Coordinates of N, CA and C and ligand atoms in Angstrom, one line a residue:
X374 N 6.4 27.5 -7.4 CA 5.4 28.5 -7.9 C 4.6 29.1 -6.7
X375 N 4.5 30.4 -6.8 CA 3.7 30.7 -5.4 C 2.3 31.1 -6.2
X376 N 1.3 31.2 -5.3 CA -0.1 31.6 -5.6 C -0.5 32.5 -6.1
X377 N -1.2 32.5 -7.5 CA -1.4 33.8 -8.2 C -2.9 33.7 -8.9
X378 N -3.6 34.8 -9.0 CA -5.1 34.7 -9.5 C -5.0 34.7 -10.8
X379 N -6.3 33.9 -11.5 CA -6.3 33.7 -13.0 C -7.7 34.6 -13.0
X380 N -8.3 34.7 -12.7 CA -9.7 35.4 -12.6 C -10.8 35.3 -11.9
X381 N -12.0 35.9 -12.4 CA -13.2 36.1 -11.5 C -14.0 34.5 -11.0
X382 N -14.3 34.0 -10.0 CA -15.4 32.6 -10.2 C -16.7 33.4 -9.5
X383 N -17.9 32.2 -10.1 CA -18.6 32.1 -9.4 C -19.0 30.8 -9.1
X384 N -18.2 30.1 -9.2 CA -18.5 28.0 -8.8 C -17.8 28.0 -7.3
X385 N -18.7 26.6 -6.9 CA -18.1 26.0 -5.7 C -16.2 26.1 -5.6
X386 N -16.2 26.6 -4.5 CA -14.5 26.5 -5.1 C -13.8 24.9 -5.0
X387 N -12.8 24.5 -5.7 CA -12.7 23.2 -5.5 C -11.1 23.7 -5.2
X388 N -10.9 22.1 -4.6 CA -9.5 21.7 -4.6 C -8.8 20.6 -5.2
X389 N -7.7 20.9 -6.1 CA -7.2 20.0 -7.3 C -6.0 19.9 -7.0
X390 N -5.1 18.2 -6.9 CA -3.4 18.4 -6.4 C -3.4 17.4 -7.6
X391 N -2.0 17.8 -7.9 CA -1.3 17.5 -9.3 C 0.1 16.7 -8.4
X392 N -0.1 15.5 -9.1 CA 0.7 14.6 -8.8 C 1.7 13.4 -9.7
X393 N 2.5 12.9 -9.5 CA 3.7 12.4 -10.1 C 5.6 12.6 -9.9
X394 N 5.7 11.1 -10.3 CA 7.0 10.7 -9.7 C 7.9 11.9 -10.4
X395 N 9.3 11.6 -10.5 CA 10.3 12.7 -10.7 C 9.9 12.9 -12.4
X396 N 10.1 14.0 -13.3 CA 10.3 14.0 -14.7 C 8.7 13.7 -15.1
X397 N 7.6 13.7 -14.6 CA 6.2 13.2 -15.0 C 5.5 14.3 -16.3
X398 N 5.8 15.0 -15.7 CA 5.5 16.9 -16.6 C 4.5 17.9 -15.7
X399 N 4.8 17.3 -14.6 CA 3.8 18.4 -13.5 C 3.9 19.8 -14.5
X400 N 4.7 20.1 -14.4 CA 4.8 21.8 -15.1 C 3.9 21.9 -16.2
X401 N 4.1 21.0 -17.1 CA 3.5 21.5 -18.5 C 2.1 21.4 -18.0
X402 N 1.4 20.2 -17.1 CA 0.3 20.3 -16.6 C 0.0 21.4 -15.9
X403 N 0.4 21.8 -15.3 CA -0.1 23.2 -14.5 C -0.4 24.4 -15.4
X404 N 0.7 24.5 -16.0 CA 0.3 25.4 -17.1 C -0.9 25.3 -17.7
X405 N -1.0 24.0 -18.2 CA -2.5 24.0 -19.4 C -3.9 24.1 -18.3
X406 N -3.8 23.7 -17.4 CA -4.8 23.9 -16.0 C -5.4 25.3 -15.8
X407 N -4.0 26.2 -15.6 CA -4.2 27.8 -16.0 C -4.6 28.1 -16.7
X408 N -4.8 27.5 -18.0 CA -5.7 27.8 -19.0 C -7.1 27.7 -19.2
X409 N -7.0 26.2 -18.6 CA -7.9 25.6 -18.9 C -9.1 26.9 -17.4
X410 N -8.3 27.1 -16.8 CA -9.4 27.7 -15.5 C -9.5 29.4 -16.0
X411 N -8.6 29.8 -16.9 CA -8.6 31.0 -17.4 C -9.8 31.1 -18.2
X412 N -10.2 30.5 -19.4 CA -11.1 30.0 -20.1 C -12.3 30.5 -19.2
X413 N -12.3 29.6 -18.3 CA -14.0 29.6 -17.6 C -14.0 31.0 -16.4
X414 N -13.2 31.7 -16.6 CA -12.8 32.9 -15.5 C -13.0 32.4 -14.3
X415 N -12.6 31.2 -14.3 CA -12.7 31.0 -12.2 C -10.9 31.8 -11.4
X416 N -11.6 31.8 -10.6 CA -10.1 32.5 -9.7 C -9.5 31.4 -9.0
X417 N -8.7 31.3 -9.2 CA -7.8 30.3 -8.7 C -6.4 30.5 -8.0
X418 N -5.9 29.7 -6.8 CA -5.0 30.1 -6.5 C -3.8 28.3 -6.5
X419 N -2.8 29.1 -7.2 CA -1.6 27.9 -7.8 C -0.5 28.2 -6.6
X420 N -0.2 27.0 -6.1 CA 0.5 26.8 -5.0 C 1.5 25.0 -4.9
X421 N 2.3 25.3 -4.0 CA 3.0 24.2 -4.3 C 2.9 23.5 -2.7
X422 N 3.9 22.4 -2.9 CA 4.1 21.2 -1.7 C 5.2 20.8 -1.7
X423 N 6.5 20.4 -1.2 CA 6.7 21.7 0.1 C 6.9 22.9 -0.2
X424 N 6.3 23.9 0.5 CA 6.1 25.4 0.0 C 5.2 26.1 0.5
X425 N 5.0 27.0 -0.5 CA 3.3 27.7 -0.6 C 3.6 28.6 0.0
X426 N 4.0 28.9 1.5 CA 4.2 30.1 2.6 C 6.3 30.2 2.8
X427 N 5.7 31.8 2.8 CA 7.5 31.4 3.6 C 8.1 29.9 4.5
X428 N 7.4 30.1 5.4 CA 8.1 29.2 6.5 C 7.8 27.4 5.5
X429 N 7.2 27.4 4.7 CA 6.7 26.2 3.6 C 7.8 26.1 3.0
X430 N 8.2 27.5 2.3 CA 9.6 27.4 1.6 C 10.7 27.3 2.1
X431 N 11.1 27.8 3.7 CA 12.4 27.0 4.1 C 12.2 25.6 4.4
X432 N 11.2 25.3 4.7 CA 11.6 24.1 5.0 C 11.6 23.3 3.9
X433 N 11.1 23.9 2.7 CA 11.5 23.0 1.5 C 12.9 22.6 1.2
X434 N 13.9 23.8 1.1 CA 15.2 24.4 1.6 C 15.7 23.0 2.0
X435 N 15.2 22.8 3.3 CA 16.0 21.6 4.3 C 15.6 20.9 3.6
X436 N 14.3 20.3 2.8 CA 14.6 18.9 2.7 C 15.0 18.4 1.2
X437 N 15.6 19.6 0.7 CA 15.9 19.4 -0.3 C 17.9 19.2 -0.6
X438 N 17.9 19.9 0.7 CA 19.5 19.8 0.7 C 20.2 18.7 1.1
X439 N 21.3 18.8 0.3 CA 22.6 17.4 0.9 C 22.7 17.3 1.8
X440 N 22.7 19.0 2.4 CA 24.1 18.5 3.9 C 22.7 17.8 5.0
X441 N 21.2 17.4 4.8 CA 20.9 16.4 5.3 C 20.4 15.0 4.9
X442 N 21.3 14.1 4.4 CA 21.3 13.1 3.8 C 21.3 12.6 4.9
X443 N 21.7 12.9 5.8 CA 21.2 11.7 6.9 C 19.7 11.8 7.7
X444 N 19.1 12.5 6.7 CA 18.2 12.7 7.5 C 16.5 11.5 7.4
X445 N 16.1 11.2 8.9 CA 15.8 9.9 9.0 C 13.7 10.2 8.3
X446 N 13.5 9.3 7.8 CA 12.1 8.9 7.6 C 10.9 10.2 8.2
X447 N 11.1 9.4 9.5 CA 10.0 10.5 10.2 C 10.3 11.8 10.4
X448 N 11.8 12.1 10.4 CA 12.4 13.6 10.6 C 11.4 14.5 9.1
X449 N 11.5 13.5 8.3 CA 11.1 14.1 6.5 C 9.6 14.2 7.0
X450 N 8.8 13.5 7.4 CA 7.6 13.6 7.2 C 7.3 14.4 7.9
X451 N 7.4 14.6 9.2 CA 6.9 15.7 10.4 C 7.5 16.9 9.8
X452 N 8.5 17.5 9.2 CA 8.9 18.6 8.3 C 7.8 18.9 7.3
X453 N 7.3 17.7 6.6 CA 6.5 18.1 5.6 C 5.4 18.8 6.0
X454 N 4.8 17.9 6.9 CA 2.9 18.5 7.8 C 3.4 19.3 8.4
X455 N 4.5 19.7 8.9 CA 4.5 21.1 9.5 C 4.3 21.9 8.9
X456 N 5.0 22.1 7.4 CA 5.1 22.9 6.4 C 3.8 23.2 6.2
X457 N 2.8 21.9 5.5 CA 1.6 21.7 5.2 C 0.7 22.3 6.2
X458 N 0.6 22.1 7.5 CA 0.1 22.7 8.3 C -0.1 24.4 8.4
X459 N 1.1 25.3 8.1 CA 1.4 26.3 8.0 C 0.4 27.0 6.2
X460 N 0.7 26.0 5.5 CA 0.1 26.5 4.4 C -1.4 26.1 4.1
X461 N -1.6 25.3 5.1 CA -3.1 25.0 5.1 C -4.1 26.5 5.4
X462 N -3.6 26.5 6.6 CA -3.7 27.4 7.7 C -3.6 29.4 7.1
X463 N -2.9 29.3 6.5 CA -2.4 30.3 5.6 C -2.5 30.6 4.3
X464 N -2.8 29.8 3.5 CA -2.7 29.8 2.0 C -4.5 28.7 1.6
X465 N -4.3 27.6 1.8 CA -5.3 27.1 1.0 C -7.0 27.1 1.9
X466 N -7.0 27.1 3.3 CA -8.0 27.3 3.2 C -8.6 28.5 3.4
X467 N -8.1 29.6 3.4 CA -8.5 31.1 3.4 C -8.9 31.0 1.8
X468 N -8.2 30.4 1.2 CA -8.7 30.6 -0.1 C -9.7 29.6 -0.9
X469 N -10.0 29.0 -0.6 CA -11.5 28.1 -0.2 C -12.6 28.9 0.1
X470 N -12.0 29.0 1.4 CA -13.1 30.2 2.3 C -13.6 30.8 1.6
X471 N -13.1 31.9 0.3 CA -13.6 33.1 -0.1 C -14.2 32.5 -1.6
X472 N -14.7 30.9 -2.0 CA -14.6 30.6 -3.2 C -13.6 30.7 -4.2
X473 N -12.2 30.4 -4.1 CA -11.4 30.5 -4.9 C -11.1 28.8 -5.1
X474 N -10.6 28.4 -6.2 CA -10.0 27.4 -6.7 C -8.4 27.2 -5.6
X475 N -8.5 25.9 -5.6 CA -6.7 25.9 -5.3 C -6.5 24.7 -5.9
X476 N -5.4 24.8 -6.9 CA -4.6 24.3 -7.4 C -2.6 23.8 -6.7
X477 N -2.6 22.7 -6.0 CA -1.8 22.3 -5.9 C -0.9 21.6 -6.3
X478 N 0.3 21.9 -6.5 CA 1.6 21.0 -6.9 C 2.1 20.0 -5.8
X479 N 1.7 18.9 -6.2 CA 1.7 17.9 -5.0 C 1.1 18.5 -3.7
X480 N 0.5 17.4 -3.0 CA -0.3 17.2 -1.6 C 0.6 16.1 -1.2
X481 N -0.7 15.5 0.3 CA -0.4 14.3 0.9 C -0.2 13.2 -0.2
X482 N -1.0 12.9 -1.3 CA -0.3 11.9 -1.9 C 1.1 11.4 -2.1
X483 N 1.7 12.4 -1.9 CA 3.1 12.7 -2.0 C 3.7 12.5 -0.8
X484 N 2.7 12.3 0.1 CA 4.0 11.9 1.4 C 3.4 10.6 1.6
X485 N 2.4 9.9 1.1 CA 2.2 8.6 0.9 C 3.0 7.8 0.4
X486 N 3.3 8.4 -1.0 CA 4.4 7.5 -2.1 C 5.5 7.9 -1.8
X487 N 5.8 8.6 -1.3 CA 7.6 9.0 -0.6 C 8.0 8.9 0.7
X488 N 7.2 9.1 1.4 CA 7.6 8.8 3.0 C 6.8 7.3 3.0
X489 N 6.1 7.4 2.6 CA 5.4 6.0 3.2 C 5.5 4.8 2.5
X490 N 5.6 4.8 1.1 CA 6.6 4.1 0.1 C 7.8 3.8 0.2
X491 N 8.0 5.3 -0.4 CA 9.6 5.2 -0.9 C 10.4 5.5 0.6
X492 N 10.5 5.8 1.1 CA 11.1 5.7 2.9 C 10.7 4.4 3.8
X493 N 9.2 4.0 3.0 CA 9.0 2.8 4.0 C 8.3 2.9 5.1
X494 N 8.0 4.2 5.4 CA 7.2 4.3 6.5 C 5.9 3.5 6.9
X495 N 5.3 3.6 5.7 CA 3.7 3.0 5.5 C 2.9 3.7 6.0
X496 N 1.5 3.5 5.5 CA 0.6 4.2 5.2 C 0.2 5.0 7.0
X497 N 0.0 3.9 7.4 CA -0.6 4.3 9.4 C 0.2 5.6 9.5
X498 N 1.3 5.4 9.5 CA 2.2 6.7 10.3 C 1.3 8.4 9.3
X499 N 1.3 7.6 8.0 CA 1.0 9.3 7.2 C -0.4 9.8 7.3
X500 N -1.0 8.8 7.8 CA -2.6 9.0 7.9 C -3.0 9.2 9.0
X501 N -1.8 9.2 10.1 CA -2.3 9.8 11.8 C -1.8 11.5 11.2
X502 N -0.9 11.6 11.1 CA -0.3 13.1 10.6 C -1.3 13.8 9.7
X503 N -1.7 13.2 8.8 CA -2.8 13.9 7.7 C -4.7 14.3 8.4
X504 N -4.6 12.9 9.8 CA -6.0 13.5 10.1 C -5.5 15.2 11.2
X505 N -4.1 15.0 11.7 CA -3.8 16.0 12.9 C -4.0 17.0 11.6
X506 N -3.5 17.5 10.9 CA -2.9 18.2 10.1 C -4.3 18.7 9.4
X507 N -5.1 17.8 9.2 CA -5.8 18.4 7.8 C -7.6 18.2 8.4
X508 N -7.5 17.3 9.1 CA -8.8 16.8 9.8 C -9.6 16.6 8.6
X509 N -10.7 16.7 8.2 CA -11.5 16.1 7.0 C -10.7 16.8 5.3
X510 N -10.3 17.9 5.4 CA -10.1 18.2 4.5 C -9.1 17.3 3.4
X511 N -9.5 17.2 2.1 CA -9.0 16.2 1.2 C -9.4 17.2 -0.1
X512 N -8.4 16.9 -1.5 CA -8.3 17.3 -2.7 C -9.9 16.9 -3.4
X513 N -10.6 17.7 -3.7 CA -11.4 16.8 -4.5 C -10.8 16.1 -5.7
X514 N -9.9 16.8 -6.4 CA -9.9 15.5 -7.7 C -8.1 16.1 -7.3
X515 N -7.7 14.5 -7.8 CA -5.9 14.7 -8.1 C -5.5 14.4 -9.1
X516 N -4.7 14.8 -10.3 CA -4.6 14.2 -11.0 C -2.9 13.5 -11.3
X517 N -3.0 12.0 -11.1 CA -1.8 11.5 -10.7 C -0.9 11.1 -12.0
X518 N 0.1 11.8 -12.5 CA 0.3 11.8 -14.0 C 1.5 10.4 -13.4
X519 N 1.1 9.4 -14.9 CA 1.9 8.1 -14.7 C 2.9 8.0 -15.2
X520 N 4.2 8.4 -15.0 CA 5.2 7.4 -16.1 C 6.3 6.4 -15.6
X521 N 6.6 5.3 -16.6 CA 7.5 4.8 -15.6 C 8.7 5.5 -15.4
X522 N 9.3 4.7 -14.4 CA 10.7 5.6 -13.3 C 11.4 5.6 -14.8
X523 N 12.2 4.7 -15.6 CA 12.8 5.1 -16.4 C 12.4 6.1 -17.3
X524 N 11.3 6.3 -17.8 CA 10.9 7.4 -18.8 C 11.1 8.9 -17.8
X525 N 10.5 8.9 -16.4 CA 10.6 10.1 -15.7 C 12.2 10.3 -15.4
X526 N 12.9 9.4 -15.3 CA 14.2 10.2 -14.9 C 15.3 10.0 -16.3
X527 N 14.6 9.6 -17.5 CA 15.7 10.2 -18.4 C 15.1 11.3 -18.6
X528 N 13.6 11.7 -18.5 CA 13.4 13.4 -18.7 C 14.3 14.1 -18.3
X529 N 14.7 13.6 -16.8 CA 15.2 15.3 -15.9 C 16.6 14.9 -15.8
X530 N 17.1 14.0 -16.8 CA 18.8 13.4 -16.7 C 19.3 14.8 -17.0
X531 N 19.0 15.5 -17.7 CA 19.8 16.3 -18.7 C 19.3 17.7 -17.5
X532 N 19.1 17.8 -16.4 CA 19.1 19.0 -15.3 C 20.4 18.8 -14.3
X533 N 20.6 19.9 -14.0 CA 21.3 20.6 -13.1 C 22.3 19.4 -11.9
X534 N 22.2 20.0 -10.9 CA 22.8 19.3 -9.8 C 21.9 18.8 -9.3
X535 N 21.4 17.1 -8.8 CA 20.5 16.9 -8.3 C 20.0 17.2 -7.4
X536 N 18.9 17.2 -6.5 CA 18.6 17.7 -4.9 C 18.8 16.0 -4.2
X537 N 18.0 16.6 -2.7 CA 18.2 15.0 -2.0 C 17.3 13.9 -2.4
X538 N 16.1 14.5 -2.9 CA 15.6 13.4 -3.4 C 15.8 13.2 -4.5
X539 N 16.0 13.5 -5.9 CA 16.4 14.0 -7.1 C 17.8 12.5 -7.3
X540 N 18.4 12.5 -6.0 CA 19.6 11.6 -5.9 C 19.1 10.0 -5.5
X541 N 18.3 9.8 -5.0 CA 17.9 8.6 -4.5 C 17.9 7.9 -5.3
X542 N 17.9 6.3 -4.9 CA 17.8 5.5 -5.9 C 16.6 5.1 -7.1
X543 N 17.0 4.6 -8.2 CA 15.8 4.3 -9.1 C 14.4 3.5 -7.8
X544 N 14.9 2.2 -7.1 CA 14.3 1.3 -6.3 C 13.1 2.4 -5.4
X545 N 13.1 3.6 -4.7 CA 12.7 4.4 -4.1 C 11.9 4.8 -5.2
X546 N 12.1 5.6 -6.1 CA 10.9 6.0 -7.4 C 10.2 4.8 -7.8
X547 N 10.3 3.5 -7.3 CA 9.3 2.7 -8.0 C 8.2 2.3 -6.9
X548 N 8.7 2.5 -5.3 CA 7.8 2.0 -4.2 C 7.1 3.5 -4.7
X549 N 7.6 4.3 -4.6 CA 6.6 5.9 -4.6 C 5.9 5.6 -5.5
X550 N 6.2 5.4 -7.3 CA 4.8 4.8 -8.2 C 4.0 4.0 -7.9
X551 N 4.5 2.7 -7.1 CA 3.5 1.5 -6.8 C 2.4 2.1 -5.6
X552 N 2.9 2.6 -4.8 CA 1.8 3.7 -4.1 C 0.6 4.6 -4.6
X553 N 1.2 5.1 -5.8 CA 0.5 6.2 -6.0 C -0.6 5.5 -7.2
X554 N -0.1 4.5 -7.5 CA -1.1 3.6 -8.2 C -1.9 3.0 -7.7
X555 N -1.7 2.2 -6.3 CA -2.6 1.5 -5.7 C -3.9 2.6 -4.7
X556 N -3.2 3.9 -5.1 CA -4.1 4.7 -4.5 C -5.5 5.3 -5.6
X557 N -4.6 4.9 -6.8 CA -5.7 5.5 -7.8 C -6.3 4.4 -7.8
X558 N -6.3 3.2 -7.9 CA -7.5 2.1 -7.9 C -8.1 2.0 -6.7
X559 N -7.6 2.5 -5.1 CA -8.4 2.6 -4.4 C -9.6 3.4 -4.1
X560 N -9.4 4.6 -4.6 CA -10.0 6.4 -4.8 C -10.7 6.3 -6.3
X561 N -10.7 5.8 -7.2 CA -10.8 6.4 -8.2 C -11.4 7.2 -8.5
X562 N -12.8 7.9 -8.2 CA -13.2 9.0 -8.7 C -12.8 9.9 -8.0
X563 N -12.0 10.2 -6.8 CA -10.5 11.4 -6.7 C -10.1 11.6 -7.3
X564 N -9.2 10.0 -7.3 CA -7.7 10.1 -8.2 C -8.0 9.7 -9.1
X565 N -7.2 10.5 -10.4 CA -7.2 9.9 -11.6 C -6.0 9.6 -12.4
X566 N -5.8 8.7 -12.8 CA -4.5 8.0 -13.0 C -4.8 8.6 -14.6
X567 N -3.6 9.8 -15.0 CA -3.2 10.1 -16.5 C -2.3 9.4 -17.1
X568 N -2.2 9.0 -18.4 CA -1.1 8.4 -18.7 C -0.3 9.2 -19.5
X569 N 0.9 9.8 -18.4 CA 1.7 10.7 -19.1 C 3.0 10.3 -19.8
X570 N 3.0 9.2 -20.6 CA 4.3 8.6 -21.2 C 4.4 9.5 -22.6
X571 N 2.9 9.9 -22.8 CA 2.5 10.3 -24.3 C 3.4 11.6 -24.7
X572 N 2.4 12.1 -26.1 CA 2.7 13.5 -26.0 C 2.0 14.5 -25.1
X573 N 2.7 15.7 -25.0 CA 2.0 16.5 -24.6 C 0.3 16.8 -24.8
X574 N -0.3 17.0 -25.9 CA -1.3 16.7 -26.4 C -2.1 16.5 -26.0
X575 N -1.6 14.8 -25.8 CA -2.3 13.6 -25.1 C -2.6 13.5 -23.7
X576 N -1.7 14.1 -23.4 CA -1.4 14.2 -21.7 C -3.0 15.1 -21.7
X577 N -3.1 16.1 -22.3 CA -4.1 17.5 -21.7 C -5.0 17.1 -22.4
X578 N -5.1 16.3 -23.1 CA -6.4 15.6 -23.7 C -7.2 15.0 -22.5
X579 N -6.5 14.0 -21.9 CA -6.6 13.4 -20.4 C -6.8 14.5 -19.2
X580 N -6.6 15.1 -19.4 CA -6.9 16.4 -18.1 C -8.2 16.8 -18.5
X581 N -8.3 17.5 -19.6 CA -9.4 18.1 -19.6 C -10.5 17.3 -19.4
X582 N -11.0 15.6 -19.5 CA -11.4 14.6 -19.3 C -11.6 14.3 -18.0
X583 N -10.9 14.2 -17.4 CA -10.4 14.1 -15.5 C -11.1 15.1 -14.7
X584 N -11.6 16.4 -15.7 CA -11.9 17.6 -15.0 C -13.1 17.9 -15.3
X585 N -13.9 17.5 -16.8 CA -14.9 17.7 -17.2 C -16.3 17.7 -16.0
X586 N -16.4 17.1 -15.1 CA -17.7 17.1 -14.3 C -17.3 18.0 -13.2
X587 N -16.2 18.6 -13.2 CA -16.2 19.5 -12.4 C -16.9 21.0 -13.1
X588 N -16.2 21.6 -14.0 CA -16.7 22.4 -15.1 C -17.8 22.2 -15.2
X589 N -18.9 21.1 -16.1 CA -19.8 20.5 -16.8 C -20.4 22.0 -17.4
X590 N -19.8 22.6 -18.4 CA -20.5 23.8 -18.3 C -20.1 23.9 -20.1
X591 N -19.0 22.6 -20.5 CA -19.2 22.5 -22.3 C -18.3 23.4 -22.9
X592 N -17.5 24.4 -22.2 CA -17.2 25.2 -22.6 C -15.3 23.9 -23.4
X593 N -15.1 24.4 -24.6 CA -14.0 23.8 -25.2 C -13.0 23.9 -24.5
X594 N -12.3 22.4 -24.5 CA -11.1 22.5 -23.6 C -9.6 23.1 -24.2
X595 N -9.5 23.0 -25.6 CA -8.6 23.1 -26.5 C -7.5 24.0 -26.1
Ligands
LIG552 N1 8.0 15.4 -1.6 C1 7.9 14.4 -0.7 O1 8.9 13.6 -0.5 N2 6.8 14.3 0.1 C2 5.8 15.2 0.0 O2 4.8 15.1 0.7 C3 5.9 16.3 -0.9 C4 7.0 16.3 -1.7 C5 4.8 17.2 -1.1 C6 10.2 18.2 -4.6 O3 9.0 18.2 -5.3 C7 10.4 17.0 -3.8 O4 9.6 16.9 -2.7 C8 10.0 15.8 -4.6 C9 9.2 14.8 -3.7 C10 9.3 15.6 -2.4 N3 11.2 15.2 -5.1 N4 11.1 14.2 -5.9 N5 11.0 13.4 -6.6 P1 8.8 18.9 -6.6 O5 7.4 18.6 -7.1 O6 9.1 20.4 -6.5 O7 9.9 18.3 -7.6 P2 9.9 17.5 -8.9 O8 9.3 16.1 -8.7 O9 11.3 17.6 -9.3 O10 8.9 18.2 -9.9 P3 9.1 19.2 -11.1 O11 10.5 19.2 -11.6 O12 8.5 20.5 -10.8 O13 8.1 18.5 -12.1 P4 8.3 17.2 -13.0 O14 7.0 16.7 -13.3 O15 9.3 16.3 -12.4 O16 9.1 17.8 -14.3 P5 8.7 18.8 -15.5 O17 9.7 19.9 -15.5 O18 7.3 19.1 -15.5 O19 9.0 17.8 -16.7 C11 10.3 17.1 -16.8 C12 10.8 17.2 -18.2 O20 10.0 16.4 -19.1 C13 10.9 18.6 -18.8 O21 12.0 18.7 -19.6 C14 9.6 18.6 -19.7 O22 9.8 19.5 -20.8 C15 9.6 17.2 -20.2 N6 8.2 16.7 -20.5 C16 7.1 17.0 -19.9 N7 6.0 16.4 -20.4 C17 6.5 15.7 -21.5 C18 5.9 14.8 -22.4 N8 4.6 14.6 -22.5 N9 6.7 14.2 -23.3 C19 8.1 14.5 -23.3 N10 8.7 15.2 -22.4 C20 7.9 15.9 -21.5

């Protein structure tokens, strides 16, 4: 999804990354998010990880493709902050700058529980790259949608040709969850751990909740 405005703001602009393993419902969340920021006419800009900018989107390209299955750990990560770097630089904080909302589809959490989890890397390697890369800037709230690896990957069983990560083992989606959980009990008023097993419903019941002190302005989440 590339960056597009929902409307006018006049609030502090924030920064919100939407997170979760394969099949979680990132999408249906983003969607209701747009609404939910439509509602209060803040402007917002919706952007993804890897992505956001051209040069964000080839390299998504590469690290989504088979023909590099051989490709090693740190090759994935330094691809990613480069990317990131580019869309930092380009996309999210220019739009900061001017009071706009940014709404992210996956951040660095995401190279926590995948390169640094589920690749193994560990935490040190992502967190020298995240201060070069990002220096103080951080998400104010993430919302980290929970389901187990089996519930997430019988979602997306029934899609297409898988990509390179899409193909990896179940064992790899469970170090990426166990990450992304030990980070929401580390962070917690960042991160907020949803429990997306539910219905839909339920799930945006939980968001609107996760979001409320940002808003505090009462207006119905519905
Ligand atoms: N990656 C990385 O390794 N390191 C990084 O730093 C970053 C990313 C930033 C691409 O990301 C890959 O990049 C990603 C990690 C890596 N690969 N993996 N895994 P992506 O975000 O573009 O790819 P994705 O994980 O495949 O996301 P997605 O498909 O856009 O979202 P999703 O949450 O997985 O799926 P969904 O389409 O929103 O929902 C899946 C299905 O479940 C769908 O049919 C829905 O209708 C259904 N659904 C949704 N909610 C519900 C509920 N509540 N009940 C029942 N069914 C539901």
């Amino acid at each position: 999804m590339s960056h597009r405005a929902v409307a006018s703001s006049i609030r502090a602009a924030r920064f919100i990354t939407i997170e979760g393993i394969e099949g979680a419902g990132k999408t249906s969340c983003l969607d209701y998010l747009a609404k939910l920021l439509q509602k209060r006419a803040i402007e917002a800009a919706f952007t993804r990880e890897p992505g956001g900018t051209s040069l964000g989107e080839s390299v998504r390209a590469l690290l989504l493709d088979h023909r590099f299955r051989g490709m090693v750990g740190d090759a994935e990560a330094l691809l990613i902050f480069a990317a990131r770097a580019q869309h930092l630089a380009e996309v999210i904080r220019p739009a900061l700058a001017v009071g706009q909302w940014v709404v992210c589809d996956r951040f660095t959490d995401a190279t926590y529980a995948y390169q640094g989890g589920g690749r193994a890397l560990g935490a040190a390697r992502v967190s020298l790259l995240e201060h070069w890369a990002q220096g103080e800037l951080r998400p104010d709230r993430t919302l980290y949608l929970d389901v187990p690896v089996s519930v997430g990957l019988e979602r997306i069983a029934s899609r297409g040709i898988p990509d390179r990560f899409e193909s990896e083992r179940r064992a790899f989606f469970e170090r990426a969850r166990c990450v992304y959980l030990e980070r929401c009990r580390a962070e917690p008023q960042r991160m907020r751990r949803i429990d997306a097993s539910g219905s839909r419903e339920a799930v945006h019941t939980q968001i609107a909740a996760a979001l409320a002190d940002l808003f505090n302005d009462g207006v119905e989440t519905g």
